[in-house]
Coordinates of C-alpha atoms in Angstrom, one line a residue:
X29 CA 0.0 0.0 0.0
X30 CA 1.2 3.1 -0.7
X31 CA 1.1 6.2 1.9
X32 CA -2.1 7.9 0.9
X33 CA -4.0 10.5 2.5
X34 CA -7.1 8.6 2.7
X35 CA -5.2 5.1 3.1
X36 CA -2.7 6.0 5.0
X37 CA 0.3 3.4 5.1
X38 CA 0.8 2.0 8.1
X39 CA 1.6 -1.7 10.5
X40 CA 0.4 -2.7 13.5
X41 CA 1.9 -4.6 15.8
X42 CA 0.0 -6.9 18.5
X43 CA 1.9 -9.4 20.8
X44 CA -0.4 -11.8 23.0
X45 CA 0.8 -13.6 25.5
X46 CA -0.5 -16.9 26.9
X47 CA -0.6 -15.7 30.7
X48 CA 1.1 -12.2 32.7
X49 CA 4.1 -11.7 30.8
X50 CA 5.9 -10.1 34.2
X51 CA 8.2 -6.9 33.4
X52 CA 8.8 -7.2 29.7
X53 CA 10.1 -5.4 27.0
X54 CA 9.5 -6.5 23.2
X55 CA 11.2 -3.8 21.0
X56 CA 10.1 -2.7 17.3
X57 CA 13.0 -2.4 14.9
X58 CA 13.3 -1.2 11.3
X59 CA 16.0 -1.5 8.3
X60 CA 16.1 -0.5 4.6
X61 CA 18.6 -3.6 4.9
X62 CA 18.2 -6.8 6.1
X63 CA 21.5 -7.4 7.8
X64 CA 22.1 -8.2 11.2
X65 CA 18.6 -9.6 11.6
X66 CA 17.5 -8.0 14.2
X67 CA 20.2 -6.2 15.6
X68 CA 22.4 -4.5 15.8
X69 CA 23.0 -4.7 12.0
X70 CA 21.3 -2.1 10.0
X71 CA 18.0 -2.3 12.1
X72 CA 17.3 0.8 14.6
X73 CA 14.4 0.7 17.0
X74 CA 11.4 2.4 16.2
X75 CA 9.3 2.1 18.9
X76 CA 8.7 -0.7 22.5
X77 CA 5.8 -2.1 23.8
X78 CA 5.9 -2.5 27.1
X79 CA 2.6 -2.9 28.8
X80 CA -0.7 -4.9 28.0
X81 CA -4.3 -4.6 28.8
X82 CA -6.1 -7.4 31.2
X83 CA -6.3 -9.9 28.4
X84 CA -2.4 -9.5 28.5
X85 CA -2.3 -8.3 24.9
X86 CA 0.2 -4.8 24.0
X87 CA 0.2 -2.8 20.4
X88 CA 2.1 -0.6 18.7
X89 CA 1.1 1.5 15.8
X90 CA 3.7 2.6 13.0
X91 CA 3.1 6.0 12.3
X92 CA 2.4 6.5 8.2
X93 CA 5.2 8.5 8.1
X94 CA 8.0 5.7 8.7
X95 CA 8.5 3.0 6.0
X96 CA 11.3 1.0 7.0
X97 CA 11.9 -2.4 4.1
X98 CA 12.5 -4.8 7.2
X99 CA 10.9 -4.9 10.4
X100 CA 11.6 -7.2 13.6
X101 CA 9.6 -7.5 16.6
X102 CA 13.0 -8.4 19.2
X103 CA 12.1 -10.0 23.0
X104 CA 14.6 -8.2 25.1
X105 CA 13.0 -8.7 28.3
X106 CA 10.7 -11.3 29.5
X107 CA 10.6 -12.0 32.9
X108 CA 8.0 -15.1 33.2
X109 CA 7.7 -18.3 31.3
X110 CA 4.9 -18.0 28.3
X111 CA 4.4 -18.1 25.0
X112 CA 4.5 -15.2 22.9
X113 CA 2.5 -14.5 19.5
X114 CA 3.2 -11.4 17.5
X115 CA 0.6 -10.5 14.5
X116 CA 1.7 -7.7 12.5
X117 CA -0.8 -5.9 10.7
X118 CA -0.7 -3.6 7.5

């Protein structure tokens, strides 16, 4: 998709996790190139999710206005033992 006014373009990311995460910190990188996959490399972070509702689910919304070629979602900290889904959106 290509940024548009009306259809901006845009990813979101969602990470569920399968019971209280603990302290966490999932971080959302970028990279015009894929090297390093996900760090260091060429990736640099774009944003961190690092709270979640009851349901234990936490977003992030790219702004329109950054269009990296590569993205990673990279689990820096997790604290307790669960599982971990991440859906990215665009």
């Amino acid at each position: 998709r290509l940024p548009n006014v009306s259809y901006p373009w845009g990813l979101s990311f969602e990470v569920a996790f399968s019971g209280a995460p603990g302290a966490f910190e999932i971080d959302i990188l970028g990279a015009n190139n894929d090297t390093g996959n996900p760090g260091p490399g060429y990736y640099v972070q774009l944003g961190t999710i690092i709270t979640v509702n009851a349901s234990n689910v936490g977003r992030w919304y790219m702004a329109s206005n950054m269009c990296p070629k590569f993205v990673a979602a990279y689990v820096k900290i997790l604290t307790n033992s669960v599982l971990v889904t991440m859906t990215v959106t665009r």
